[in-house]
Short mmCIF file of N, CA, C and O in Angstrom, two decimals:
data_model
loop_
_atom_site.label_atom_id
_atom_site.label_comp_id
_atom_site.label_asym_id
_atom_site.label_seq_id
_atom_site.Cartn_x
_atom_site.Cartn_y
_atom_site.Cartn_z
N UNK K 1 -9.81 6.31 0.33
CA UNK K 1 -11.03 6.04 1.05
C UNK K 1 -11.37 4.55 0.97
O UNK K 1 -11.85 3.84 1.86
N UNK K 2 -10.93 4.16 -0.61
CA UNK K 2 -11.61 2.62 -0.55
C UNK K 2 -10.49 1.82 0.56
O UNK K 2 -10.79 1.14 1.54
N UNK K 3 -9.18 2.14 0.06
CA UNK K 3 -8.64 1.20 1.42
C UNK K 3 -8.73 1.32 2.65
O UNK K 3 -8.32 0.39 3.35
N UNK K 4 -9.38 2.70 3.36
CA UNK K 4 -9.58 2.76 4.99
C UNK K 4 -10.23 1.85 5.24
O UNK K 4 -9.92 0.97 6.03
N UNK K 5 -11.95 1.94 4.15
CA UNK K 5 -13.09 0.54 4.47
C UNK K 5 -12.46 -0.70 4.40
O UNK K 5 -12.67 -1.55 5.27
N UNK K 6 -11.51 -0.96 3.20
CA UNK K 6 -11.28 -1.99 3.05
C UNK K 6 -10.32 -2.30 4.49
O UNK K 6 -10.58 -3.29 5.18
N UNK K 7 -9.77 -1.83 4.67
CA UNK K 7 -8.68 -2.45 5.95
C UNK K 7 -9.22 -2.69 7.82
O UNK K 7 -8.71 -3.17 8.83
N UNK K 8 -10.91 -1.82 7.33
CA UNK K 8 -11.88 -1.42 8.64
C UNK K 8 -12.59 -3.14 8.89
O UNK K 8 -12.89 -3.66 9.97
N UNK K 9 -12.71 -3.81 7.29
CA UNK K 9 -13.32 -4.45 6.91
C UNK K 9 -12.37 -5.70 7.27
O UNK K 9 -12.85 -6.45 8.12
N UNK K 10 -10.98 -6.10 6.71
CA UNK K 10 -10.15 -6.84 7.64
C UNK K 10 -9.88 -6.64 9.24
O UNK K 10 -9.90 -7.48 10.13
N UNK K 11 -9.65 -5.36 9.28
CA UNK K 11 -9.79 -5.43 10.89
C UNK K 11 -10.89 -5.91 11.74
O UNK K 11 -10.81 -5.77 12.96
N UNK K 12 -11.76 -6.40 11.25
CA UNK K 12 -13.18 -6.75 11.53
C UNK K 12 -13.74 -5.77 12.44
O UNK K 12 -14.18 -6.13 13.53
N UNK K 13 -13.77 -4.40 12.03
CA UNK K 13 -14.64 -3.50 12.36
C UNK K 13 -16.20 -3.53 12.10
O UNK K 13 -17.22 -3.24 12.73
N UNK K 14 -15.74 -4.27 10.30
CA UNK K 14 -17.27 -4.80 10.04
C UNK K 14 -17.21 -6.05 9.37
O UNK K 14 -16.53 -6.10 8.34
N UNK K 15 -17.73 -6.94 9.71
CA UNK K 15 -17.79 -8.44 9.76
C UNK K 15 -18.75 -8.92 7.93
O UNK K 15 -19.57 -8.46 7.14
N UNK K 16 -17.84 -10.15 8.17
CA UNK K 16 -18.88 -10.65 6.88
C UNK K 16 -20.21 -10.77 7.01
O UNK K 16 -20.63 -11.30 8.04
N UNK K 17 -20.97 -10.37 6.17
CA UNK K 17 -22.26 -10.17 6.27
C UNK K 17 -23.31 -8.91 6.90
O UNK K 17 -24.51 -8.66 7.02
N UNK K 18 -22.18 -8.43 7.13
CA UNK K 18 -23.12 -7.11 8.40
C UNK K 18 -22.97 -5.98 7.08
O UNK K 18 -22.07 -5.99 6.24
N UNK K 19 -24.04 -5.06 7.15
CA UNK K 19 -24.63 -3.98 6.77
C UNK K 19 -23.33 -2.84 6.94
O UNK K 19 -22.48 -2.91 7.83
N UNK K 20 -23.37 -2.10 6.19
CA UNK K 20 -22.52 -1.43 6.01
C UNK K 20 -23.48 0.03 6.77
O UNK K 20 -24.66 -0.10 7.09
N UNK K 21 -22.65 1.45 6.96
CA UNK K 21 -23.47 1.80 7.60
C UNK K 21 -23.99 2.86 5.92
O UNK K 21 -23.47 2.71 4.82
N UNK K 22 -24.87 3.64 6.21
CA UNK K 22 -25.30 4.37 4.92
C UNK K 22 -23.90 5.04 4.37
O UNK K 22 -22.77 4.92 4.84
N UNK K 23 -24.37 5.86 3.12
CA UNK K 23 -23.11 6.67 2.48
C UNK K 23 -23.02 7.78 3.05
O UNK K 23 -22.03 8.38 3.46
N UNK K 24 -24.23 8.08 3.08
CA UNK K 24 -24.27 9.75 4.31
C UNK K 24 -23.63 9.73 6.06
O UNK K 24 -23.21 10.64 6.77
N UNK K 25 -23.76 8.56 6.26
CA UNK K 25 -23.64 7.95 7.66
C UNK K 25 -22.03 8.03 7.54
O UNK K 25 -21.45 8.89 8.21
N UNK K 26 -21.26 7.13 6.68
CA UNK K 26 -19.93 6.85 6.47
C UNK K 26 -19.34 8.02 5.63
O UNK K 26 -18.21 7.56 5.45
N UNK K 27 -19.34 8.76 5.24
CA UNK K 27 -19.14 10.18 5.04
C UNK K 27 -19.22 11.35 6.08
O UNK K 27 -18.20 11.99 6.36
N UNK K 28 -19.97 11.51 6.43
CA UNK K 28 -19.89 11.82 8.63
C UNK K 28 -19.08 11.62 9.42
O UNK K 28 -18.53 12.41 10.18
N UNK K 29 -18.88 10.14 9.24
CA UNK K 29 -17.48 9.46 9.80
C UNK K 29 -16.39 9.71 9.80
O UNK K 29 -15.61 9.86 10.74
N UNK K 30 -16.21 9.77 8.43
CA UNK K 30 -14.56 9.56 7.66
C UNK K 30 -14.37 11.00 7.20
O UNK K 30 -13.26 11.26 6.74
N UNK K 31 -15.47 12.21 7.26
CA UNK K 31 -15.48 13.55 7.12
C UNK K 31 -15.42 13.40 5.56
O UNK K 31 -14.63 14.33 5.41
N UNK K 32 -15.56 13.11 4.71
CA UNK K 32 -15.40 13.22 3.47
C UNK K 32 -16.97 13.28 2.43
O UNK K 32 -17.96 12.80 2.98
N UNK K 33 -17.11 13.74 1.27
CA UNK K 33 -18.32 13.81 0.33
C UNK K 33 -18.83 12.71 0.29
O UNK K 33 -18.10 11.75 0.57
N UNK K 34 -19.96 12.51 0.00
CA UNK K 34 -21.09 11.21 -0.05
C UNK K 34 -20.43 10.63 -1.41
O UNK K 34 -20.22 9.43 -1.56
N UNK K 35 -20.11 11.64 -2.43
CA UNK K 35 -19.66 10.67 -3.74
C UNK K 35 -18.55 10.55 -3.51
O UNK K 35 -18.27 10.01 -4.58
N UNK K 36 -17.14 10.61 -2.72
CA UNK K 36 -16.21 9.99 -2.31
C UNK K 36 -16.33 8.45 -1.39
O UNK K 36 -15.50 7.55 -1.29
N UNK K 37 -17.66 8.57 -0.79
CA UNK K 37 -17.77 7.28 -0.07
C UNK K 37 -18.36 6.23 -1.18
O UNK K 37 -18.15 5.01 -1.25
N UNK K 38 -19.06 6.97 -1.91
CA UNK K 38 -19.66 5.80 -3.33
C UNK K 38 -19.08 5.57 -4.27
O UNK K 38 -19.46 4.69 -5.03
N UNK K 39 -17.79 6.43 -4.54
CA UNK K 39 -16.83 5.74 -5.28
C UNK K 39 -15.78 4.49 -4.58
O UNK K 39 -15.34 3.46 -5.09
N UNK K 40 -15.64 4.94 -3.48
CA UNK K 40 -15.11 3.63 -2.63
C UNK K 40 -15.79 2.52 -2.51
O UNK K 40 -15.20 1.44 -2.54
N UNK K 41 -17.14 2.60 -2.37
CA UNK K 41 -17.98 1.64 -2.35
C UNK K 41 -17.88 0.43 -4.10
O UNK K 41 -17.89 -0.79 -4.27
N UNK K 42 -17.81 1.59 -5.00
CA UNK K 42 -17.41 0.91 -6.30
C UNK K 42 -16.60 0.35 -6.48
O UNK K 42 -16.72 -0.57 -7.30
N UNK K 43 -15.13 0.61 -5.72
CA UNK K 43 -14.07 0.25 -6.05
C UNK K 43 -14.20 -1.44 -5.74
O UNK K 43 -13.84 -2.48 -6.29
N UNK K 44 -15.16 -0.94 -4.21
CA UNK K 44 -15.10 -2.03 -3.21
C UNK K 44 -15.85 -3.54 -3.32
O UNK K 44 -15.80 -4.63 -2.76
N UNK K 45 -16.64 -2.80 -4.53
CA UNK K 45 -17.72 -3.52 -5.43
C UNK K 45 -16.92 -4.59 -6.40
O UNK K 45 -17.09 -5.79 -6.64
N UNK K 46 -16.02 -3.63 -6.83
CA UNK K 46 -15.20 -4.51 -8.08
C UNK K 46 -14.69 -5.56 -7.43
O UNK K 46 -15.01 -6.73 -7.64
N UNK K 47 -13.82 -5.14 -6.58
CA UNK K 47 -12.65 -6.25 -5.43
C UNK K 47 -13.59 -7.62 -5.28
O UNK K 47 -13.30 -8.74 -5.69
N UNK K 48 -14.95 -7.17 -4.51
CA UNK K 48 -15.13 -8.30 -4.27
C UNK K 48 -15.71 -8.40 -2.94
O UNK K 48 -16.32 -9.37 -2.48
N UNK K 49 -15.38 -6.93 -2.19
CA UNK K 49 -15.40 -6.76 -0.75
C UNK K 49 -16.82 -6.47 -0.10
O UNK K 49 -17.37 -6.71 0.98
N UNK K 50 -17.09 -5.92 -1.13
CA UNK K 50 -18.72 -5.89 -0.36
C UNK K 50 -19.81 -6.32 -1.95
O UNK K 50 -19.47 -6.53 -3.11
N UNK K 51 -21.43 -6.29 -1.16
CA UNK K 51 -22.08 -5.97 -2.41
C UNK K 51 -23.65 -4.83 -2.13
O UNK K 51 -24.16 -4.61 -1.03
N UNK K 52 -23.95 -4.49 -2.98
CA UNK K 52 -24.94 -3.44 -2.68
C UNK K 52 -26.14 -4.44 -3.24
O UNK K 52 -26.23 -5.26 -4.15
N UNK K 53 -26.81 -4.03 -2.43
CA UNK K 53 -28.61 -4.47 -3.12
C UNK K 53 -29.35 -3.19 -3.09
O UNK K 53 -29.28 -2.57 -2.03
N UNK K 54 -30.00 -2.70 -4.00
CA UNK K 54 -30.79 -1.55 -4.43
C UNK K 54 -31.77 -1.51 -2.92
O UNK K 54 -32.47 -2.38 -2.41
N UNK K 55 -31.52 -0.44 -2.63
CA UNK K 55 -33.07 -0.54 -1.94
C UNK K 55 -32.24 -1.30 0.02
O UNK K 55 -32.66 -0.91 1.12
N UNK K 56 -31.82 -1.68 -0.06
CA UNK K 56 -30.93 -2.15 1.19
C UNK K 56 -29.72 -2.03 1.69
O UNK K 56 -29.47 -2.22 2.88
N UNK K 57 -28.76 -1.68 0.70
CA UNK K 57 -27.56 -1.43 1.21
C UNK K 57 -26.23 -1.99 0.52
O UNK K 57 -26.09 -2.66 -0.50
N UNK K 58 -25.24 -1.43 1.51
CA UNK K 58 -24.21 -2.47 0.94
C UNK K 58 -23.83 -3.50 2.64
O UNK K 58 -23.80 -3.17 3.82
N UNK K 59 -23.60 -4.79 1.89
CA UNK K 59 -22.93 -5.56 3.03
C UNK K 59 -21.62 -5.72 2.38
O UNK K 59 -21.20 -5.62 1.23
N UNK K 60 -21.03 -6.02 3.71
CA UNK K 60 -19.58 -7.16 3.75
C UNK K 60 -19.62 -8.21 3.37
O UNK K 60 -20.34 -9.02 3.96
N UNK K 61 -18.75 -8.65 2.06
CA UNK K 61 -19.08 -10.13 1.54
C UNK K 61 -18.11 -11.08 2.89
O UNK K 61 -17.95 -10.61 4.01
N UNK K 62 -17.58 -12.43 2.47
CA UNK K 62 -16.71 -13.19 2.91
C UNK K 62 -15.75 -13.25 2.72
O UNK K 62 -15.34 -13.60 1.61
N UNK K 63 -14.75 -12.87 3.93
CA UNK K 63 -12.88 -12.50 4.00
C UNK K 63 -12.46 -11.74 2.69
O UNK K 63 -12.24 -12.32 1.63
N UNK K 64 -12.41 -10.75 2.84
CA UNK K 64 -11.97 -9.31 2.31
C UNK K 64 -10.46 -10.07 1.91
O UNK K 64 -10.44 -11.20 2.40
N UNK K 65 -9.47 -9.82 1.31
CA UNK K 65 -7.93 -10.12 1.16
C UNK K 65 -7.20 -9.05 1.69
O UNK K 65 -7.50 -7.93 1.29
N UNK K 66 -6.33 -9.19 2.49
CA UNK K 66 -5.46 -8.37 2.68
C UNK K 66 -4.20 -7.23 1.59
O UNK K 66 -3.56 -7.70 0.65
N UNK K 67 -4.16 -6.39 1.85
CA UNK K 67 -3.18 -5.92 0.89
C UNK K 67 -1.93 -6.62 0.37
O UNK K 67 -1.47 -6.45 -0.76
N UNK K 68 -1.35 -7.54 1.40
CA UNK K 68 -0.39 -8.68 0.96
C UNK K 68 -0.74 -9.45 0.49
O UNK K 68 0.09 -9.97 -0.26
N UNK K 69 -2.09 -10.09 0.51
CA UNK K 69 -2.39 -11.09 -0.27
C UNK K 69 -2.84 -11.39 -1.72
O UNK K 69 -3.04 -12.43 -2.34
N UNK K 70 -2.94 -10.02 -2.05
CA UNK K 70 -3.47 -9.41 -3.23
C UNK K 70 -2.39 -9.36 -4.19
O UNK K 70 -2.51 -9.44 -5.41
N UNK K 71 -0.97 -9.16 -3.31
CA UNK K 71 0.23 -8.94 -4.17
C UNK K 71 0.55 -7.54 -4.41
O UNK K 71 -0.28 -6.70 -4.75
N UNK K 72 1.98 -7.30 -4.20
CA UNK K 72 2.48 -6.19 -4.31
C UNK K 72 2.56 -5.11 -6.07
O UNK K 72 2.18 -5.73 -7.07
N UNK K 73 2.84 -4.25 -6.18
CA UNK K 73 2.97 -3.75 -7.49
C UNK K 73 3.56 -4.91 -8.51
O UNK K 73 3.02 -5.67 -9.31
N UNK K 74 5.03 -4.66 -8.05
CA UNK K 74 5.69 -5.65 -8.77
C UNK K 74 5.57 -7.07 -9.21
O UNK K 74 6.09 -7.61 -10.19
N UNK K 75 4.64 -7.68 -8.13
CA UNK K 75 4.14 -9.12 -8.50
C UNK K 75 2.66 -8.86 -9.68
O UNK K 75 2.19 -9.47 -10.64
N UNK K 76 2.46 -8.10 -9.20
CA UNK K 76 1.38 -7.49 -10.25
C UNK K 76 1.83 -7.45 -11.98
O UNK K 76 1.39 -8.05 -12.96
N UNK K 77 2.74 -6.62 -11.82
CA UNK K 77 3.42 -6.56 -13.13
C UNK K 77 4.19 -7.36 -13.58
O UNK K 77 4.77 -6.93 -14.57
N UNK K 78 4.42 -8.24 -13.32
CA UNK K 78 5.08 -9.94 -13.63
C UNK K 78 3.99 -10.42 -14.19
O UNK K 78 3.94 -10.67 -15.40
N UNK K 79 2.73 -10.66 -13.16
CA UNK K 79 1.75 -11.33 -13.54
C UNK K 79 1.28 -11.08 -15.14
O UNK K 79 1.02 -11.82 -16.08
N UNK K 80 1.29 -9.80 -14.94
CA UNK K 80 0.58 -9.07 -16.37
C UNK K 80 1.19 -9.42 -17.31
O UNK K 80 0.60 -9.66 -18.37
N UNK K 81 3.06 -9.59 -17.15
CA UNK K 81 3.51 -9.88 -18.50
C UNK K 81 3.92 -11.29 -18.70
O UNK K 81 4.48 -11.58 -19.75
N UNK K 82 3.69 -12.21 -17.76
CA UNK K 82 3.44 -13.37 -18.16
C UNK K 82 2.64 -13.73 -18.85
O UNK K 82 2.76 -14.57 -19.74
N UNK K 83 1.63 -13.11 -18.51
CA UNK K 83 0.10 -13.25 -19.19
C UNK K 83 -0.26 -12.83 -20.53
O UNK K 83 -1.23 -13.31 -21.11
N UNK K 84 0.66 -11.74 -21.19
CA UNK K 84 0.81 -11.03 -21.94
C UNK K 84 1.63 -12.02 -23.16
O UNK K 84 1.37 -12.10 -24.36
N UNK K 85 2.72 -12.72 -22.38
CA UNK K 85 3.66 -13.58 -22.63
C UNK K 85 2.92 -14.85 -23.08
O UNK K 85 3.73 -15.37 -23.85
N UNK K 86 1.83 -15.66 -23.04
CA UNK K 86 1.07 -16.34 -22.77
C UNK K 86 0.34 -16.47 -23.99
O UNK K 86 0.45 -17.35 -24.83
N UNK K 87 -0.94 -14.82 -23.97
CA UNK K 87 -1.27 -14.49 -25.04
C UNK K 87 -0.83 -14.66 -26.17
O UNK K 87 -1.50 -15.14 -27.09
N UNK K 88 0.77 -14.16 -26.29
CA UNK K 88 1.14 -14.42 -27.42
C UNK K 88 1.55 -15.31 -28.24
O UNK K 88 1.80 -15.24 -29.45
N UNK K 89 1.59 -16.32 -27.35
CA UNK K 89 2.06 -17.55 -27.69
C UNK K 89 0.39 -18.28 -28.35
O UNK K 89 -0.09 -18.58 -29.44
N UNK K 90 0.09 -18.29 -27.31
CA UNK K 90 -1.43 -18.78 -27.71
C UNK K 90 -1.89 -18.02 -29.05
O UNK K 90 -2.62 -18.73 -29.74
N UNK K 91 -1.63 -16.78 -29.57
CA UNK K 91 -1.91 -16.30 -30.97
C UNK K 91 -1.38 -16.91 -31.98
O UNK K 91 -1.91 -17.07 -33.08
N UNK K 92 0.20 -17.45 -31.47
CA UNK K 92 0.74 -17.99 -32.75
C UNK K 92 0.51 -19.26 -32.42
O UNK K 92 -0.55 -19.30 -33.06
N UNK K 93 0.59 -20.50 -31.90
CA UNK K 93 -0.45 -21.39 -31.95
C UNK K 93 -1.58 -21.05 -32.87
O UNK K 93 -1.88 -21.83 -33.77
N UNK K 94 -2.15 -20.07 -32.70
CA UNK K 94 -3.11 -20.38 -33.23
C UNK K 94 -3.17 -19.73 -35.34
O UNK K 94 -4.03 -19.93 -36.20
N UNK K 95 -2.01 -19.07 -35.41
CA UNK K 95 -2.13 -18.74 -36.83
C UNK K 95 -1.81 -20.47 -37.06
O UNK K 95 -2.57 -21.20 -37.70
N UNK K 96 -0.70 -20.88 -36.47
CA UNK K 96 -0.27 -22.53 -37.09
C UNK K 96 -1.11 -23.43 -37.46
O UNK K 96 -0.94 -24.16 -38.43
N UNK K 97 -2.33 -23.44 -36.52
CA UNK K 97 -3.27 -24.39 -36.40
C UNK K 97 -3.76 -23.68 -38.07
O UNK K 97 -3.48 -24.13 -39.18
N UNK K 98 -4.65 -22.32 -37.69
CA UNK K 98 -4.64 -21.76 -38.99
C UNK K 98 -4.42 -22.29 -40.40
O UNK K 98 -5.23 -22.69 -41.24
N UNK K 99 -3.20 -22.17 -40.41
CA UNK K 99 -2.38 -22.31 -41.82
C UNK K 99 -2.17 -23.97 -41.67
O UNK K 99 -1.58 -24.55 -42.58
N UNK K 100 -2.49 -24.48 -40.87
CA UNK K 100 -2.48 -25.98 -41.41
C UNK K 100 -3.79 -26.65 -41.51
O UNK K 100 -3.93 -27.81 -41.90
N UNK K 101 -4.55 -26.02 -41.22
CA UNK K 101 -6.14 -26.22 -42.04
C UNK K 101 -6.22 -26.00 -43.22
O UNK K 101 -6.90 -26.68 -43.99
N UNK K 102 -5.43 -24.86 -43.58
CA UNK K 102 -5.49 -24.61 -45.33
C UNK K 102 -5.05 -25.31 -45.63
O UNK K 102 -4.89 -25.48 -46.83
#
């Protein structure tokens, strides 16, 4: 569900800044439960893609990323263990620093 919005949202079905339509409204739509559309909305929250204001809604933030641009699984999991790779280095750096203060 979160990627239909999200890809409705690149297709510029709905534009940066425009109002999203309600959860009951977009559940109607897409035929699916109101808490299936508000968990998408969360997802959509995290990404970056939209934001909710209590009491008003959710909008479309500015240029959504495409699924390619986001990076595939595998670039994903490189990333992670570089990073991971990184971490660890930066730990032992840091016992060294450590043990040469004592």
């Amino acid at each position: 569900m979160a990627e239909k919005l999200r890809q409705a949202i690149i297709d510029g079905v709905y534009s940066p800044g425009q109002k999203l339509p309600s959860g009951q409204e977009l559940a109607a739509e897409l035929g699916v439960a109101v808490g299936t559309v508000r968990s998408a909305l969360d997802l959509l929250r995290e990404d970056g893609v939209v934001e909710t204001h209590h009491g008003r809604g959710s909008f479309v933030l500015d240029r959504p990323e495409s699924s390619a641009e986001r990076g595939t699984p595998d670039e994903l999991a490189l990333i992670r263990s570089e990073l991971a790779e990184i971490n660890r280095r930066l730990a032992s750096l840091e016992e060294r620093l450590d043990a040469a203060d004592r």
